[in-house]
Tab-separated table of C-alpha atoms in Angstrom:
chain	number	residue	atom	x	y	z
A	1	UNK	CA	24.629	5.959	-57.342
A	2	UNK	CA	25.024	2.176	-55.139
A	3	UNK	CA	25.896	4.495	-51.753
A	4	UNK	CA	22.839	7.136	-52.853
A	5	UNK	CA	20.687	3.866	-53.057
A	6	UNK	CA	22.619	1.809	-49.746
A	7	UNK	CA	21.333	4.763	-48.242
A	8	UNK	CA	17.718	4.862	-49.248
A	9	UNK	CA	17.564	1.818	-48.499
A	10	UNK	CA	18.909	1.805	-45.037
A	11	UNK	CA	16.432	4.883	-44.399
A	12	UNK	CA	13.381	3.012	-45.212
A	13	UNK	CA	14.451	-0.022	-43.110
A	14	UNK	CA	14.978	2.824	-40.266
A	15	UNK	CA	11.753	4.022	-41.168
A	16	UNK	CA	9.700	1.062	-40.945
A	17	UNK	CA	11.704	-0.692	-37.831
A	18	UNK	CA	10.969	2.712	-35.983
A	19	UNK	CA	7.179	2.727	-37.308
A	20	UNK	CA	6.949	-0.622	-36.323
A	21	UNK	CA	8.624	-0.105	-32.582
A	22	UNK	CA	5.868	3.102	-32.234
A	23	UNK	CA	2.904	0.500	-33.609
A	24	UNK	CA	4.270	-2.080	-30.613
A	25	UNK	CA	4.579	0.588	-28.493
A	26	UNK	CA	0.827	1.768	-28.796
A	27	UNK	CA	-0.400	-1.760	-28.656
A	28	UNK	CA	0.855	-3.500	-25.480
A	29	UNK	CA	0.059	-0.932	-22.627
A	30	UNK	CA	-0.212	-1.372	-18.855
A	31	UNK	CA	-3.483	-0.125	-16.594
A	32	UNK	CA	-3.079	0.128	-13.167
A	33	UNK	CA	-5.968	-0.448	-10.683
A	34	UNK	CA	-5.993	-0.192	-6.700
A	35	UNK	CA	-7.199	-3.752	-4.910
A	36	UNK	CA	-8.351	-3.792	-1.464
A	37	UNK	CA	-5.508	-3.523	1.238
A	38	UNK	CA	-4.801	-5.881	2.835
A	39	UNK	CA	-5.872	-6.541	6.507
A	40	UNK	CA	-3.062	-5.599	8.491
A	41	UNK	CA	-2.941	-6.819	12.154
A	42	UNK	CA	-4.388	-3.242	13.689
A	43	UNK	CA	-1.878	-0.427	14.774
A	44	UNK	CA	1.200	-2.061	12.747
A	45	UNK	CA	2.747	-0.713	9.732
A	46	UNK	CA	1.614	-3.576	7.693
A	47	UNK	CA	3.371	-6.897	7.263
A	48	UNK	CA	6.794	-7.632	5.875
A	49	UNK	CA	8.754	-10.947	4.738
A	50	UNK	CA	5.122	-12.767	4.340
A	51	UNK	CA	4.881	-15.757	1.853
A	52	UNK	CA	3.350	-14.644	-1.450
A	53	UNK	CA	1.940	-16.224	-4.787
A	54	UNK	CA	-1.089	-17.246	-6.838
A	55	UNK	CA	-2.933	-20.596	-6.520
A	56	UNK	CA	-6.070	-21.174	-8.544
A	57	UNK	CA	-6.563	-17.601	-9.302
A	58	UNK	CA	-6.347	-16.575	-6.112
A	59	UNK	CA	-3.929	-14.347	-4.369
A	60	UNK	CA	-2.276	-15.943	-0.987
A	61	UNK	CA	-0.439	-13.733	1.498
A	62	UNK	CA	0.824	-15.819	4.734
A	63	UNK	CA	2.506	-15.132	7.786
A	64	UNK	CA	4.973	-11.904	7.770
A	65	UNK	CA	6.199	-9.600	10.634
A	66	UNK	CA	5.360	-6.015	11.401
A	67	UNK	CA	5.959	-3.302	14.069
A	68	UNK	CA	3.164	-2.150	16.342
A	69	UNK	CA	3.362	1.838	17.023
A	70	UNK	CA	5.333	2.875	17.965
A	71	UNK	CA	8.383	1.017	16.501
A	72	UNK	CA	11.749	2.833	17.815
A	73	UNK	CA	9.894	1.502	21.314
A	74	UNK	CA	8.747	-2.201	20.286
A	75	UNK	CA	9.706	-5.550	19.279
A	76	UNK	CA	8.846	-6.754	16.177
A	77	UNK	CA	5.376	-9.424	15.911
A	78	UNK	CA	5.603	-12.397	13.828
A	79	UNK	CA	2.211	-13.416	12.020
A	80	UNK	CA	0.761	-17.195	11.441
A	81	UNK	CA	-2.265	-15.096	9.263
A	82	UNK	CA	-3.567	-16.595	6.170
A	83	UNK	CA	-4.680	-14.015	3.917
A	84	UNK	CA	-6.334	-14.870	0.570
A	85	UNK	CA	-8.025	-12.525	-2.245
A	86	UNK	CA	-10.427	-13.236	-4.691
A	87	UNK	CA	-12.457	-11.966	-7.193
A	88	UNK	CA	-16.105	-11.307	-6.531
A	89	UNK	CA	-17.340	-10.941	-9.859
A	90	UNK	CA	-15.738	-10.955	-13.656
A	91	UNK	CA	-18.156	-7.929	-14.469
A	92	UNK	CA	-17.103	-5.267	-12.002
A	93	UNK	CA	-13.760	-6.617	-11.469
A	94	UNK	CA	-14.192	-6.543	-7.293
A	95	UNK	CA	-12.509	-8.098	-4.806
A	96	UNK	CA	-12.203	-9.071	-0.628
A	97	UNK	CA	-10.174	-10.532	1.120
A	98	UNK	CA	-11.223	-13.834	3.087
A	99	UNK	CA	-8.928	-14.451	6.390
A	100	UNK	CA	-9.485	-16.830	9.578
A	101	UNK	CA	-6.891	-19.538	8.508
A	102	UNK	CA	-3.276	-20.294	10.240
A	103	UNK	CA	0.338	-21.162	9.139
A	104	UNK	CA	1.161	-23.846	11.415
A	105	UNK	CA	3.867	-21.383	13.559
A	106	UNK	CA	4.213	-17.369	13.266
A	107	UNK	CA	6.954	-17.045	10.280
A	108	UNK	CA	8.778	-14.696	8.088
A	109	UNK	CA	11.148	-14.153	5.639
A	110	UNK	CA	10.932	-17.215	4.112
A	111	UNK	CA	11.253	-17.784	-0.182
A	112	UNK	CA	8.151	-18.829	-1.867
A	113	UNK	CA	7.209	-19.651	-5.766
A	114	UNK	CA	3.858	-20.325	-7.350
A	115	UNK	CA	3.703	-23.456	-9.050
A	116	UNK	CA	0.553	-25.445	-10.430
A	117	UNK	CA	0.446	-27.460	-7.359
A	118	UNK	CA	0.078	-24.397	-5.371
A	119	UNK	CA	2.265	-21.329	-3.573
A	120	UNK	CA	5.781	-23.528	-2.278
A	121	UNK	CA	6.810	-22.097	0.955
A	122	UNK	CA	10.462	-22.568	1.874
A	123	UNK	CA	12.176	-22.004	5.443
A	124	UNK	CA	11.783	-18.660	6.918
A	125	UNK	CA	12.218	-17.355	10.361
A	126	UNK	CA	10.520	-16.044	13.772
A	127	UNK	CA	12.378	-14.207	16.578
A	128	UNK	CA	14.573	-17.547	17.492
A	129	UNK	CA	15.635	-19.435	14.848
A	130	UNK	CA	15.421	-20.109	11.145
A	131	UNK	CA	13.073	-22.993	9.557
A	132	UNK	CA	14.291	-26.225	6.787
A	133	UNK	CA	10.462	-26.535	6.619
A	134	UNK	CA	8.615	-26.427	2.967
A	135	UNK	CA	5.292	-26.853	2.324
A	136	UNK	CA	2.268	-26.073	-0.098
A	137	UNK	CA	-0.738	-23.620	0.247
A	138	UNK	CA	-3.247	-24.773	-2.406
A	139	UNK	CA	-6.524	-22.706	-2.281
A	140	UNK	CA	-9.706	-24.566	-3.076
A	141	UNK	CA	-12.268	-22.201	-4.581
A	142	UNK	CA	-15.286	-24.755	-3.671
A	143	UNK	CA	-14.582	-25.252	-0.049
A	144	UNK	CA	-13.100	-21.460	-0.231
A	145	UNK	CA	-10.393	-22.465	2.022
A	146	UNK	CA	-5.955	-22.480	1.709
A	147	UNK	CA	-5.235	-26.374	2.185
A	148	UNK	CA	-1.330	-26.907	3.630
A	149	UNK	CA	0.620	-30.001	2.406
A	150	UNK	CA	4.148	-30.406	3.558
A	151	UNK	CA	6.567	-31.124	1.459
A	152	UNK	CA	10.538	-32.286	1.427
A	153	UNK	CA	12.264	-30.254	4.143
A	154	UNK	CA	15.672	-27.851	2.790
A	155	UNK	CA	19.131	-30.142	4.278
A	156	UNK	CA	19.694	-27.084	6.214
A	157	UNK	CA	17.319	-24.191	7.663
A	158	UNK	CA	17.490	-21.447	5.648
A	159	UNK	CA	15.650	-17.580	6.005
A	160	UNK	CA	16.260	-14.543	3.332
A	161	UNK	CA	16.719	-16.891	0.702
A	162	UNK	CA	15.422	-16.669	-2.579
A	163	UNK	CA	13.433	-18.836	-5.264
A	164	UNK	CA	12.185	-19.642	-8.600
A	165	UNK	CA	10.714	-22.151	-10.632
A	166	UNK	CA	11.163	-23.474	-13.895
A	167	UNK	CA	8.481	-25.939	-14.783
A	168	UNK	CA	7.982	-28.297	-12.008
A	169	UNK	CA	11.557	-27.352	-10.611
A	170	UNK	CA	11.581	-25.446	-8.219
A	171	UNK	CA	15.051	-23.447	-7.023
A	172	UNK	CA	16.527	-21.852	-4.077
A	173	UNK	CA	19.612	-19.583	-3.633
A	174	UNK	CA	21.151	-18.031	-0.808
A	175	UNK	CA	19.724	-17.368	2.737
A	176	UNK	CA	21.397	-17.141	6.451
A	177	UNK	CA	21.082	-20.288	8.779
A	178	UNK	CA	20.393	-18.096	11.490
A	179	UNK	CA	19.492	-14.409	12.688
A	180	UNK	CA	22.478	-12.463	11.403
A	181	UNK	CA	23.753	-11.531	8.457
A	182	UNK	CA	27.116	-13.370	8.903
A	183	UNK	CA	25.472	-16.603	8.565
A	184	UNK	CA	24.784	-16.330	4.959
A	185	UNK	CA	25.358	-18.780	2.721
A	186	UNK	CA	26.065	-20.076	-0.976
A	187	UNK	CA	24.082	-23.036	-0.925
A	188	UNK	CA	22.204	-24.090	-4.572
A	189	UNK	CA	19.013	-26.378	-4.279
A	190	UNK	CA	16.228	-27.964	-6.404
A	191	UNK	CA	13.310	-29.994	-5.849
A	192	UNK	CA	10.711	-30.885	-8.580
A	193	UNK	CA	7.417	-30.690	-6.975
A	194	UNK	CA	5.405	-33.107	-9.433
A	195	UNK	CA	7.686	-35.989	-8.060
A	196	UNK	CA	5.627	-37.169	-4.795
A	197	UNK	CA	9.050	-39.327	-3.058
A	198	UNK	CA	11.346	-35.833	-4.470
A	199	UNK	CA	14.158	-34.859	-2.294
A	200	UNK	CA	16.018	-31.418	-2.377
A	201	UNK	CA	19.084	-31.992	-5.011
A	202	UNK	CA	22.557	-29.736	-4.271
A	203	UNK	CA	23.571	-28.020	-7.573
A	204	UNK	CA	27.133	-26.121	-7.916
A	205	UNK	CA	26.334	-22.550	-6.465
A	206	UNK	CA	27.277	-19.486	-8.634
A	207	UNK	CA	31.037	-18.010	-8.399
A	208	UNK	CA	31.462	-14.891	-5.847
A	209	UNK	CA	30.278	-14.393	-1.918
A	210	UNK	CA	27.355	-15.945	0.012
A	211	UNK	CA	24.401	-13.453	0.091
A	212	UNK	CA	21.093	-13.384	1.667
A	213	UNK	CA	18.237	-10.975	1.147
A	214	UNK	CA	18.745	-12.119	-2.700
A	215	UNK	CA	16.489	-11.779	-5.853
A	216	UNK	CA	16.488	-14.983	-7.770
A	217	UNK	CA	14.649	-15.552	-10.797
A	218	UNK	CA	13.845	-17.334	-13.948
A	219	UNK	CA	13.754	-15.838	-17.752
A	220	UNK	CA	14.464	-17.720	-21.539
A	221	UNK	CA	17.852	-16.079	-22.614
A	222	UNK	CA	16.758	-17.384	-26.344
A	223	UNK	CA	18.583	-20.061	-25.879
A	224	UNK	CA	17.471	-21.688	-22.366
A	225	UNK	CA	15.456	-21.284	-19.754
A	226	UNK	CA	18.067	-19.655	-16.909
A	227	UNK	CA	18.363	-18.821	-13.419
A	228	UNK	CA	19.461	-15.146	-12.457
A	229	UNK	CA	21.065	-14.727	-8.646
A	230	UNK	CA	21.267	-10.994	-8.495
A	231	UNK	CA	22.016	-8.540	-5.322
């Protein structure tokens, strides 16, 4: 009779965690919706390696490179564009695109993190050489305009790296020093971005190779808040 009843019991629990799982499921749902494209430089395919985040509820996309047609016959263009959508109206949901602002040099392939200061832009590189510089891209919805502040320079240039942010920490993993692949690295740095005299920290870098082209990011493992260097 106990084992007939254990397992009653241990059907119902099934029962109700599986109900419950098909409730969740039906409530949290995802709705996709197409936003304007953005304006590519004209006969490229598009941009790649741009800087990328949110500031003020608007979306920034600077700099990048692309290919003009066709590209097994031409070199690649590097982009100082400032690209910036926002919403036209919280009825109809629309949006544009507002452009005519420059990065201070054509760059690509740089990391970048969106913080509440703004979208931190870290190193990157053009046809020559890779960047140390950082700096901010804070859009200002009254003057409807991207406003650049610089901020603490990497210790070393650094361009395929990766970042995230934890708080006002932000991190950065990885990256090459130069052009090629074989100048990848294992370096590990921090800066806190509400500190005004802040200064990149070294941290211990993980165990295993150098890498570039990484993914780095940030999630709660229900414990702490964690950094995840992956690929």
């Amino acid at each position: 009779m106990s084992s007939m009843r254990s397992a009653v019991i241990t059907g119902a629990i099934g029962c109700l965690l599986l109900g419950g799982g098909q409730l969740a499921h039906a409530e949290i749902t995802l709705e996709w919706s197409e936003l304007p494209e953005l304006p590519a430089p004209t006969g490229t395919h598009g941009v790649a390696g741009p800087f990328v985040g949110i500031s003020n509820d608007a979306l920034i996309v600077a700099g990048g490179v692309s290919f003009p047609e066709p590209p097994s016959e031409s070199n690649m263009v590097w982009h100082d564009d400032i690209h910036v959508l926002v919403k036209d109206s919280d009825v109809d949901e629309s949006y544009r695109w507002m452009t005519g602002q420059k990065l201070e040099r054509p760059v690509a392939h740089g990391a970048s993190v969106s913080t509440d200061r703004g979208v931190v832009c870290i190193g990157g590189n053009d046809a020559e050489r890779a960047y140390s510089d950082v700096f901010l891209l804070r859009w200002d919805p009254e003057k409807e305009q991207v406003i650049q502040e610089p901020l603490p320079s990497l210790p070393e240039p650094r361009a395929s790296a990766g970042a995230a942010v934890i708080g006002n920490t932000v991190y950065v993993a990885g990256g090459t020093t130069g052009l090629g692949l074989e100048t990848a690295q294992r370096n590990f740095w921090s800066l806190d971005v509400s500190q005004a005299d802040g200064e990149w920290q070294r941290i211990s870098p993980w165990p295993g190779p150098s890498r570039a082209y990484v993914i780095v990011t940030s999630q709660h493992n229900g414990t702490n808040d964690c950094i995840y260097v992956m690929s």
